[in-house]
Coordinates of C-alpha atoms in Angstrom, one line a residue:
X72 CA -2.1 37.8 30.0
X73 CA 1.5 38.8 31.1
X74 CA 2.7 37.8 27.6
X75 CA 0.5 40.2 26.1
X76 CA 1.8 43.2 28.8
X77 CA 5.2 42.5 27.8
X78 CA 4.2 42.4 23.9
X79 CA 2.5 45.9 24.6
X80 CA 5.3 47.4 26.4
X81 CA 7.8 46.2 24.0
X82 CA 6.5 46.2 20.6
X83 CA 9.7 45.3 19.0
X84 CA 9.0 41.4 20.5
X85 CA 5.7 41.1 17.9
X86 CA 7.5 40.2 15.2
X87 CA 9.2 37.7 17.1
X88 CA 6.5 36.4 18.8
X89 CA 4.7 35.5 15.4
X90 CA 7.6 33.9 13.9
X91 CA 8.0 31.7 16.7
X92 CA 4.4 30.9 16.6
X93 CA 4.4 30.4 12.9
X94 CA 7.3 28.1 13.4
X95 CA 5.8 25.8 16.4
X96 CA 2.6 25.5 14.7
X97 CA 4.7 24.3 11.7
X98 CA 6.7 22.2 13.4
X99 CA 3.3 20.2 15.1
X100 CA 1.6 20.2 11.9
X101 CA 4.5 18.6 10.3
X102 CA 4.5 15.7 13.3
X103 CA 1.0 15.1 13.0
X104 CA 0.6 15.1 9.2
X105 CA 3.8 12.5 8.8
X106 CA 2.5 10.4 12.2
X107 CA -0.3 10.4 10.1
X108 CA -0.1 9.7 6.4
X109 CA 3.5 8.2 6.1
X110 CA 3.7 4.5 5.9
X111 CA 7.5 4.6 7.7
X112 CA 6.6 6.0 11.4
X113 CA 5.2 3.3 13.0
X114 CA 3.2 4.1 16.1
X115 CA 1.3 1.1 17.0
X116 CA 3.4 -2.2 16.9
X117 CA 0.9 -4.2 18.8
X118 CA -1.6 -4.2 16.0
X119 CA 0.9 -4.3 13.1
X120 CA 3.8 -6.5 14.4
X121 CA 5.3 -6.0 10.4
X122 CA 4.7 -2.4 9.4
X123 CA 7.2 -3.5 6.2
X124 CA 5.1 -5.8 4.6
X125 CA 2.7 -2.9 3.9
X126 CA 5.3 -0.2 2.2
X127 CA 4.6 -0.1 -1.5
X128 CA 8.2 -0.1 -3.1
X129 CA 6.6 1.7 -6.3
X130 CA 5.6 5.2 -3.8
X131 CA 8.7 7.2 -3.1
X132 CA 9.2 7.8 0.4
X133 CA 10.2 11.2 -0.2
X134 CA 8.6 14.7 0.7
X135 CA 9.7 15.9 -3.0
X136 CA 10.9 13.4 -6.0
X137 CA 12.5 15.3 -8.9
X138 CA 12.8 13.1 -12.1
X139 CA 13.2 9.8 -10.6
X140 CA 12.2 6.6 -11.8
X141 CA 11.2 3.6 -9.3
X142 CA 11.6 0.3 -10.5
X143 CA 11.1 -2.8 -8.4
X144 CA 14.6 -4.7 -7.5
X145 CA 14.3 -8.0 -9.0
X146 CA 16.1 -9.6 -6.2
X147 CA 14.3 -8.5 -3.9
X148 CA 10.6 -9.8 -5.7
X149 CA 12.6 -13.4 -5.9
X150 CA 13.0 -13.3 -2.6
X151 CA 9.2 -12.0 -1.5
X152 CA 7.7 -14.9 -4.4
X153 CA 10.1 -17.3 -2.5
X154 CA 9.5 -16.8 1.2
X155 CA 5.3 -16.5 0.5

């Protein structure tokens, strides 16, 4: 409630206030959404030892992909056909 006295007294600080907010509940959001639904954070190693064998190489691991093409490296599928 003393946040709220100071807001009141000072109204110049509301502004302020509300971008920080907006900025920290951004800033979580953000955490939990790529904890969550990006294959490259890895939280739990105990149950998944080898997060990498699970990474599609054909999804972009990108927030934004502009005119790219992804093609699998033909090396690299010699060597995954030759180690299974």
């Amino acid at each position: 409630m003393k946040v709220f006295r100071v807001l009141m007294k000072n109204k110049e600080l509301i502004p302020l206030a509300l971008i920080i907010t907006a900025a920290a509940s951004g800033a979580s959001s953000f955490a939990v959404y790529s904890l969550n639904k990006k294959p490259d954070v890895i939280i739990d190693r105990k149950r998944n030892p080898e997060p990498w064998e699970n990474v599609d190489p054909n999804v972009p691991g990108k927030l934004i992909t502009v005119n790219q093409q992804w093609k699998p490296i033909e090396e690299l599928q010699k060597v995954r056909r030759a180690t299974r």
